[in-house]
CSV table of C-alpha atoms and ligand atoms in Angstrom, one decimal:
chain,number,residue,atom,x,y,z
H,1,MET,CA,-77.9,-127.0,-70.5
H,2,ALA,CA,-74.6,-126.5,-68.4
H,3,ASN,CA,-74.5,-128.3,-64.8
H,4,VAL,CA,-74.2,-126.7,-61.6
H,5,LYS,CA,-72.3,-128.4,-58.3
H,6,ILE,CA,-74.0,-127.4,-55.4
H,7,ILE,CA,-74.1,-128.3,-51.8
H,8,ILE,CA,-77.8,-128.8,-49.5
H,9,ASP,CA,-77.9,-130.0,-46.0
H,10,GLY,CA,-74.7,-130.9,-46.8
H,11,GLN,CA,-75.4,-133.3,-49.5
H,12,LYS,CA,-73.5,-132.6,-52.8
H,13,ILE,CA,-75.6,-133.2,-56.1
H,14,THR,CA,-75.0,-131.8,-59.9
H,15,VAL,CA,-78.2,-130.6,-61.3
H,16,PRO,CA,-79.0,-128.7,-64.5
H,17,ASN,CA,-78.8,-124.3,-63.6
H,18,ASN,CA,-82.2,-123.6,-65.0
H,19,ILE,CA,-84.2,-125.1,-61.6
H,20,SER,CA,-84.7,-123.6,-58.6
H,21,ILE,CA,-84.0,-124.4,-55.2
H,22,LEU,CA,-86.8,-125.7,-54.2
H,23,GLU,CA,-87.2,-128.1,-57.9
H,24,ALA,CA,-83.0,-129.4,-56.7
H,25,ALA,CA,-84.6,-130.2,-53.0
H,26,LYS,CA,-87.1,-132.4,-54.6
H,27,LYS,CA,-84.5,-134.5,-56.5
H,28,LEU,CA,-82.8,-135.3,-52.8
H,29,ASP,CA,-86.0,-136.2,-51.3
H,30,ILE,CA,-86.0,-133.0,-49.3
H,31,GLU,CA,-89.0,-131.6,-49.6
H,32,ILE,CA,-89.2,-127.8,-48.9
H,33,PRO,CA,-92.1,-126.7,-47.1
H,34,ALA,CA,-94.5,-124.1,-49.4
H,35,LEU,CA,-98.3,-123.1,-50.2
H,36,CYS,CA,-98.3,-120.3,-53.4
H,37,TYR,CA,-95.0,-122.8,-55.0
H,38,ASP,CA,-97.4,-125.2,-58.1
H,39,PRO,CA,-95.1,-126.7,-60.6
H,40,ASN,CA,-97.3,-125.6,-63.5
H,41,LEU,CA,-98.0,-121.8,-62.6
H,42,ASP,CA,-95.9,-118.8,-62.7
H,43,VAL,CA,-94.0,-118.4,-59.5
H,44,VAL,CA,-94.4,-115.5,-57.0
H,45,ALA,CA,-92.5,-116.0,-54.1
H,46,ALA,CA,-96.4,-114.7,-52.2
H,47,CYS,CA,-96.1,-116.9,-48.9
H,48,ARG,CA,-92.5,-116.8,-48.3
H,49,LEU,CA,-92.7,-120.4,-46.9
H,50,CYS,CA,-90.2,-122.1,-48.6
H,51,VAL,CA,-87.4,-119.4,-47.8
H,52,VAL,CA,-83.3,-121.0,-47.8
H,53,GLU,CA,-80.3,-120.7,-46.1
H,54,ILE,CA,-77.2,-120.4,-48.7
H,55,GLU,CA,-74.0,-119.1,-47.4
H,56,GLY,CA,-72.3,-116.3,-48.9
H,57,SER,CA,-75.9,-113.8,-48.6
H,58,ASN,CA,-76.9,-111.8,-45.3
H,59,LYS,CA,-80.7,-113.1,-45.7
H,60,LEU,CA,-83.4,-115.8,-46.8
H,61,GLU,CA,-84.0,-117.0,-50.2
H,62,THR,CA,-87.2,-118.0,-51.3
H,63,SER,CA,-86.1,-121.5,-53.2
H,64,CYS,CA,-89.6,-121.7,-55.9
H,65,SER,CA,-88.1,-118.3,-57.6
H,66,THR,CA,-83.9,-118.9,-56.5
H,67,ARG,CA,-82.2,-120.3,-59.2
H,68,VAL,CA,-79.4,-122.5,-58.9
H,69,ARG,CA,-75.1,-121.1,-59.1
H,70,ASP,CA,-72.5,-123.9,-59.1
H,71,GLY,CA,-70.5,-123.9,-55.4
H,72,MET,CA,-73.7,-122.7,-53.3
H,73,VAL,CA,-73.9,-123.9,-50.5
H,74,ILE,CA,-77.7,-124.6,-50.0
H,75,HIS,CA,-79.1,-124.8,-45.4
H,76,THR,CA,-83.0,-125.4,-45.5
H,77,LYS,CA,-83.7,-126.7,-42.2
H,78,SER,CA,-80.9,-123.6,-39.7
H,79,ASP,CA,-82.5,-122.6,-37.0
H,80,LEU,CA,-83.1,-119.7,-38.6
H,81,VAL,CA,-85.0,-120.7,-41.5
H,82,VAL,CA,-87.0,-122.6,-39.8
H,83,LYS,CA,-88.0,-120.2,-37.3
H,84,THR,CA,-88.6,-117.3,-40.5
H,85,ARG,CA,-91.0,-120.1,-41.4
H,86,LYS,CA,-93.0,-120.7,-38.0
H,87,ASP,CA,-93.5,-116.9,-37.6
H,88,ILE,CA,-95.2,-117.2,-41.6
H,89,LEU,CA,-97.1,-120.0,-40.0
H,90,GLN,CA,-98.3,-118.3,-36.9
H,91,LEU,CA,-99.5,-115.0,-38.6
H,92,LEU,CA,-101.7,-117.1,-41.1
H,93,LEU,CA,-103.3,-119.6,-38.8
H,94,ASP,CA,-103.2,-115.9,-35.9
H,95,SER,CA,-106.6,-115.0,-38.7
H,96,HIS,CA,-107.3,-118.5,-39.3
H,97,PRO,CA,-111.1,-119.8,-38.3
H,98,ASN,CA,-110.2,-122.5,-36.1
H,99,ASP,CA,-112.3,-125.4,-37.6
H,100,CYS,CA,-110.6,-128.2,-38.8
H,101,LEU,CA,-113.2,-130.5,-36.9
H,102,THR,CA,-115.6,-130.1,-39.4
H,103,CYS,CA,-113.3,-128.8,-41.6
H,104,GLN,CA,-114.1,-130.9,-45.3
H,105,LYS,CA,-110.0,-130.2,-46.2
H,106,ALA,CA,-108.8,-131.7,-43.3
H,107,GLY,CA,-106.6,-133.9,-44.1
H,108,ASP,CA,-105.5,-133.3,-47.1
H,109,CYS,CA,-104.8,-129.5,-46.3
H,110,TYR,CA,-101.2,-128.0,-45.9
H,111,LEU,CA,-102.4,-125.0,-43.5
H,112,GLN,CA,-103.2,-127.9,-40.9
H,113,LYS,CA,-99.8,-130.3,-42.2
H,114,TYR,CA,-96.8,-126.9,-41.9
H,115,ALA,CA,-98.7,-126.7,-38.3
H,116,TYR,CA,-99.1,-129.9,-37.2
H,117,GLU,CA,-94.7,-130.1,-38.5
H,118,TYR,CA,-93.3,-126.9,-36.8
H,119,GLY,CA,-95.1,-127.9,-33.8
H,120,LEU,CA,-97.4,-124.6,-33.7
H,121,LYS,CA,-101.1,-124.1,-32.6
H,122,PHE,CA,-103.9,-121.7,-33.4
H,123,ARG,CA,-104.6,-118.9,-30.5
H,124,ASP,CA,-106.7,-117.8,-28.5
H,125,HIS,CA,-106.3,-112.8,-28.4
H,126,SER,CA,-108.6,-110.1,-29.6
H,127,GLY,CA,-107.4,-109.1,-32.2
H,128,SER,CA,-108.9,-108.9,-35.8
H,129,MET,CA,-109.4,-111.8,-37.7
H,130,ARG,CA,-110.1,-112.4,-41.3
H,131,PRO,CA,-114.0,-111.6,-42.4
H,132,GLN,CA,-116.2,-114.2,-43.0
H,133,LEU,CA,-117.2,-114.3,-46.4
H,134,LEU,CA,-118.5,-117.5,-46.9
H,135,ASP,CA,-120.3,-118.2,-50.2
H,136,THR,CA,-122.5,-120.6,-50.4
H,137,SER,CA,-124.0,-120.1,-54.0
H,138,SER,CA,-123.0,-122.8,-56.3
H,139,PRO,CA,-124.1,-126.2,-55.6
H,140,TYR,CA,-120.5,-127.3,-56.6
H,141,ILE,CA,-117.6,-125.3,-55.4
H,142,LEU,CA,-118.1,-123.7,-51.1
H,143,LYS,CA,-115.5,-120.6,-51.4
H,144,ASP,CA,-114.7,-119.5,-47.6
H,145,ASN,CA,-113.0,-116.5,-47.6
H,146,ALA,CA,-111.9,-116.7,-43.6
H,147,LYS,CA,-109.6,-119.7,-44.6
H,148,CYS,CA,-107.8,-118.1,-47.2
H,149,ILE,CA,-104.7,-118.3,-47.1
H,150,LEU,CA,-103.1,-115.8,-50.2
H,151,CYS,CA,-101.3,-117.9,-52.3
H,152,GLY,CA,-103.3,-116.2,-55.7
H,153,LYS,CA,-102.8,-120.8,-57.0
H,154,CYS,CA,-107.2,-120.2,-57.5
H,155,VAL,CA,-106.6,-116.7,-59.2
H,156,ARG,CA,-102.9,-117.9,-62.1
H,157,THR,CA,-105.1,-121.9,-62.4
H,158,CYS,CA,-107.8,-120.0,-63.5
H,159,SER,CA,-106.7,-117.5,-66.2
H,160,GLN,CA,-103.8,-120.3,-67.6
H,161,VAL,CA,-107.5,-121.2,-70.4
H,162,SER,CA,-107.6,-117.9,-71.9
H,163,ASP,CA,-111.4,-117.0,-71.6
H,164,ARG,CA,-112.0,-117.4,-68.4
H,165,MET,CA,-110.3,-115.3,-65.9
H,166,VAL,CA,-112.7,-115.4,-63.2
H,167,LEU,CA,-110.9,-114.6,-60.4
H,168,SER,CA,-108.4,-112.0,-59.1
H,169,PHE,CA,-107.6,-110.2,-56.7
H,170,SER,CA,-109.7,-107.1,-54.3
H,171,GLU,CA,-108.9,-104.3,-52.4
H,172,ARG,CA,-105.5,-104.0,-49.6
H,173,GLY,CA,-104.2,-105.3,-46.2
H,174,TYR,CA,-105.8,-107.0,-43.5
H,175,SER,CA,-109.1,-106.6,-46.6
H,176,THR,CA,-107.0,-108.5,-49.7
H,177,LYS,CA,-109.7,-111.2,-51.1
H,178,ILE,CA,-110.0,-112.9,-53.8
H,179,ILE,CA,-113.4,-112.2,-55.7
H,180,ALA,CA,-115.0,-113.4,-58.5
H,181,ASP,CA,-115.7,-110.3,-61.1
H,182,PHE,CA,-116.7,-107.8,-60.1
H,183,ASP,CA,-117.4,-108.4,-56.6
H,184,GLN,CA,-120.1,-111.2,-57.5
H,185,THR,CA,-121.4,-114.7,-56.2
H,186,LEU,CA,-119.3,-117.7,-57.5
H,187,GLU,CA,-123.2,-118.1,-59.3
H,188,GLU,CA,-124.0,-114.5,-60.8
H,189,SER,CA,-120.5,-114.4,-62.0
H,190,SER,CA,-119.4,-116.1,-65.2
H,191,CYS,CA,-117.3,-119.2,-62.9
H,192,VAL,CA,-118.1,-122.3,-64.8
H,193,SER,CA,-117.2,-124.6,-61.7
H,194,CYS,CA,-113.9,-126.2,-64.0
H,195,ASN,CA,-113.2,-127.0,-60.9
H,196,ARG,CA,-109.8,-126.4,-61.4
H,197,CYS,CA,-109.3,-123.6,-58.7
H,198,VAL,CA,-110.6,-126.4,-56.4
H,199,THR,CA,-107.0,-128.5,-56.9
H,200,VAL,CA,-105.2,-126.3,-56.7
H,201,CYS,CA,-107.0,-124.8,-52.7
H,202,PRO,CA,-104.1,-125.9,-50.8
H,203,VAL,CA,-106.7,-125.1,-47.9
H,204,GLY,CA,-110.5,-125.3,-47.0
H,205,ALA,CA,-111.2,-121.7,-48.6
H,206,LEU,CA,-112.3,-123.0,-52.7
H,207,VAL,CA,-113.7,-127.0,-51.6
H,208,ASP,CA,-115.6,-129.7,-53.0
H,209,LYS,CA,-119.3,-128.9,-52.5
H,210,ARG,CA,-120.4,-132.4,-53.9
H,211,ALA,CA,-118.0,-135.0,-51.8
H,212,MET,CA,-118.9,-132.5,-48.6
H,213,GLY,CA,-119.7,-134.6,-45.4
H,214,LYS,CA,-119.5,-137.8,-47.5
H,215,ILE,CA,-116.0,-138.2,-47.7
H,216,ARG,CA,-113.1,-137.1,-45.7
H,217,ALA,CA,-109.3,-137.1,-46.9
H,218,TRP,CA,-108.4,-140.4,-44.5
H,219,ASP,CA,-111.0,-142.6,-45.3
H,220,GLY,CA,-112.4,-145.3,-47.6
H,221,ALA,CA,-110.6,-145.5,-50.5
H,222,SER,CA,-109.0,-144.0,-54.3
H,223,LYS,CA,-109.4,-144.8,-57.5
H,224,VAL,CA,-108.3,-142.2,-60.2
H,225,ILE,CA,-109.6,-142.7,-64.2
H,226,LYS,CA,-108.8,-141.0,-66.6
H,227,CYS,CA,-112.1,-138.9,-68.5
H,228,LYS,CA,-113.9,-140.3,-71.3
H,229,SER,CA,-116.0,-136.9,-73.3
H,230,CYS,CA,-112.9,-135.6,-74.4
H,231,GLN,CA,-109.3,-136.1,-75.4
H,232,TYR,CA,-108.2,-134.8,-72.8
H,233,GLY,CA,-108.4,-136.5,-70.9
H,234,CYS,CA,-108.7,-135.9,-67.4
H,235,GLU,CA,-107.9,-136.6,-64.4
H,236,PHE,CA,-110.9,-137.8,-61.3
H,237,GLU,CA,-110.8,-139.3,-57.9
H,238,ILE,CA,-113.8,-141.7,-57.1
H,239,LYS,CA,-114.0,-142.1,-53.5
H,240,SER,CA,-115.7,-144.9,-52.3
H,241,LYS,CA,-116.4,-146.2,-48.7
H,242,GLY,CA,-116.3,-150.8,-48.7
H,243,THR,CA,-118.2,-150.8,-52.3
H,244,VAL,CA,-119.5,-147.6,-52.7
H,245,ASN,CA,-118.9,-145.3,-54.6
H,246,VAL,CA,-120.0,-142.0,-53.4
H,247,ALA,CA,-118.3,-139.7,-54.5
H,248,VAL,CA,-116.2,-138.0,-58.0
H,249,VAL,CA,-112.5,-135.1,-57.3
H,250,ALA,CA,-111.0,-134.0,-60.0
H,251,LYS,CA,-107.6,-134.2,-59.4
H,252,PRO,CA,-105.2,-130.7,-60.7
H,253,PRO,CA,-105.4,-130.1,-64.6
H,254,ALA,CA,-101.5,-131.2,-64.8
H,255,ASN,CA,-100.2,-130.6,-68.9
H,256,GLY,CA,-102.8,-128.9,-70.1
H,257,ARG,CA,-106.0,-130.9,-69.6
H,258,PRO,CA,-108.6,-127.7,-69.2
H,259,LEU,CA,-111.5,-129.8,-66.8
H,260,CYS,CA,-115.2,-128.5,-67.6
H,261,LEU,CA,-117.7,-129.3,-66.0
H,262,LYS,CA,-119.0,-131.5,-68.1
H,263,GLY,CA,-116.8,-134.2,-67.4
H,264,ARG,CA,-116.2,-134.4,-64.0
H,265,LEU,CA,-120.6,-135.2,-63.8
H,266,THR,CA,-120.3,-137.1,-66.6
H,267,THR,CA,-118.1,-139.8,-64.4
H,268,GLU,CA,-120.4,-138.6,-61.5
H,269,LEU,CA,-122.7,-140.6,-63.0
H,270,LEU,CA,-121.2,-143.0,-64.9
H,271,TYR,CA,-119.2,-144.2,-61.6
H,272,VAL,CA,-121.7,-142.3,-58.3
H,273,ASP,CA,-123.8,-144.8,-56.9
H,274,LYS,CA,-126.5,-142.3,-55.4
H,275,PRO,CA,-125.3,-139.2,-57.9
H,276,GLU,CA,-126.7,-135.7,-56.9
H,277,ALA,CA,-128.9,-134.1,-58.9
H,278,PRO,CA,-126.6,-132.0,-61.9
H,279,TYR,CA,-127.4,-128.4,-61.8
H,280,ARG,CA,-126.6,-126.1,-65.2
H,281,LYS,CA,-126.1,-122.0,-64.7
H,282,ILE,CA,-128.6,-119.4,-67.0
H,283,ASN,CA,-128.6,-116.1,-66.2
H,284,GLY,CA,-126.0,-116.0,-63.3
H,285,GLN,CA,-129.0,-119.1,-61.2
H,286,PHE,CA,-128.5,-122.4,-61.3
H,287,ILE,CA,-131.2,-124.0,-62.4
H,288,GLU,CA,-131.8,-127.7,-60.9
H,289,THR,CA,-131.9,-130.0,-64.2
H,290,ASN,CA,-132.1,-133.3,-65.1
H,291,TRP,CA,-129.0,-135.9,-67.0
H,292,THR,CA,-129.0,-135.8,-70.2
H,293,LYS,CA,-130.8,-131.4,-70.7
H,294,MET,CA,-127.2,-131.1,-68.8
H,295,LEU,CA,-124.7,-133.4,-70.7
H,296,GLY,CA,-125.8,-132.5,-74.2
H,297,ILE,CA,-127.5,-135.6,-75.0
H,298,GLU,CA,-131.2,-134.7,-75.4
H,299,ASP,CA,-131.0,-134.4,-78.8
H,300,ILE,CA,-129.1,-136.8,-79.1
H,301,LEU,CA,-131.0,-139.5,-77.6
H,302,GLU,CA,-133.9,-138.3,-79.6
H,303,ARG,CA,-133.1,-138.2,-83.0
H,304,ILE,CA,-132.3,-142.0,-81.4
H,305,ASP,CA,-135.4,-143.3,-80.8
H,306,LYS,CA,-136.4,-141.7,-84.9
H,307,ILE,CA,-133.8,-143.7,-86.5
H,308,ASN,CA,-135.2,-147.0,-84.6
H,309,ALA,CA,-138.7,-146.3,-85.1
H,310,GLU,CA,-137.8,-145.7,-88.8
H,311,LYS,CA,-136.2,-148.9,-88.7
H,312,GLU,CA,-139.3,-150.9,-86.7
H,313,ARG,CA,-141.3,-149.4,-89.7
H,314,GLU,CA,-139.3,-150.9,-91.9
H,315,GLY,CA,-139.9,-153.9,-90.0
H,316,LYS,CA,-135.7,-154.2,-89.9
H,317,GLU,CA,-133.5,-155.0,-86.6
Z,17,LIG,S1,-108.3,-125.0,-44.2
Z,17,LIG,FE1,-106.9,-125.8,-42.7
Z,17,LIG,S2,-106.9,-125.2,-41.3
Z,17,LIG,FE2,-108.2,-124.1,-42.0
Z,17,LIG,S3,-110.0,-125.1,-41.1
Z,17,LIG,FE3,-109.4,-126.1,-43.0
Z,17,LIG,S4,-108.1,-127.6,-42.3
Z,17,LIG,FE4,-107.5,-126.4,-41.0
Z,18,LIG,S1,-113.9,-123.4,-61.2
Z,18,LIG,FE1,-113.0,-122.7,-63.0
Z,18,LIG,S2,-113.5,-121.4,-63.4
Z,18,LIG,FE2,-115.0,-120.8,-61.7
Z,18,LIG,S3,-113.6,-119.1,-61.0
Z,18,LIG,FE3,-112.7,-122.0,-60.3
Z,18,LIG,S4,-111.4,-121.4,-61.9
Z,18,LIG,FE4,-112.2,-120.1,-62.1
Z,19,LIG,S1,-109.1,-119.0,-52.4
Z,19,LIG,FE1,-107.0,-121.1,-51.3
Z,19,LIG,S2,-106.2,-121.4,-53.8
Z,19,LIG,FE2,-107.2,-118.9,-53.9
Z,19,LIG,S3,-105.9,-117.5,-52.8
Z,19,LIG,FE3,-107.3,-118.3,-51.1
Z,19,LIG,S4,-106.6,-120.4,-50.7
Z,19,LIG,FE4,-105.5,-119.4,-51.9
């Protein structure tokens, strides 16, 4: 792999020739805003927010999908770049509900963060807004299509696990939306509540329902722990207020870690002070259940009881 010499915002750097401008900029601590980019997913250059100006090119290029070339001179904050990003963000805000005061994602939302950084606001207008399509059917995930910015990260991350592929785009233009299976609710669909999609959603269109109303992004403390349920060791954050652990939320499934509901609930049971009742999906319906059934340990506990009873009968400890 050869190296190339490039200049980004006046700073010279030598980088491998197989990386993108966005990745090269990161090496210089230059943050380029992006809503659809994720280092663990295919690059689709859908949101266009990461555009940069390259000297000698007559159009802006998306930095996530453009590889570095020797001698490139790149500007990530030129007037044209900033104006273009502001236009893209304003269009998103113009069809987005003004719900930051109560949105569970506030403080951890990329649309909110970039709107702040680029000095943009929601605007009053009489034009169309994205339709209100709230899916409250799952006890684990709240899906709010009105807040969706159609970055497609949820679709790409769900389909990374071969037997899932639950989510996809449906319809066209302004009516485009993310659907589960054949436009079913999350409850009716084949969704397994692994929360991969929730961890990658950059806005409040998919949120962890079990953390809702308990803690906000800037509240309390959080500690990262590894799941003990299997060898993948997915990471979870234990969210706490004072000495009380109030919720467990999944971290993004990096390095091939699949994430699963069982791992998340086991972690919840082990760490959360007052865990909510778990729910199992049976024939397309969520049913409240108990922890032994949910974690599939009923048979194991029964077997242990029998062995202990036999030992007692035999007079052993
Ligand atoms: S998704 Fe982000 S921008 Fe939208 S209401 Fe929630 S915090 Fe605000
Ligand atoms: S929770 Fe998991 S299975 Fe369900 S839609 Fe999201 S990524 Fe797919
Ligand atoms: S639900 Fe979230 S991750 Fe999926 S397309 Fe919409 S904004 Fe992107």
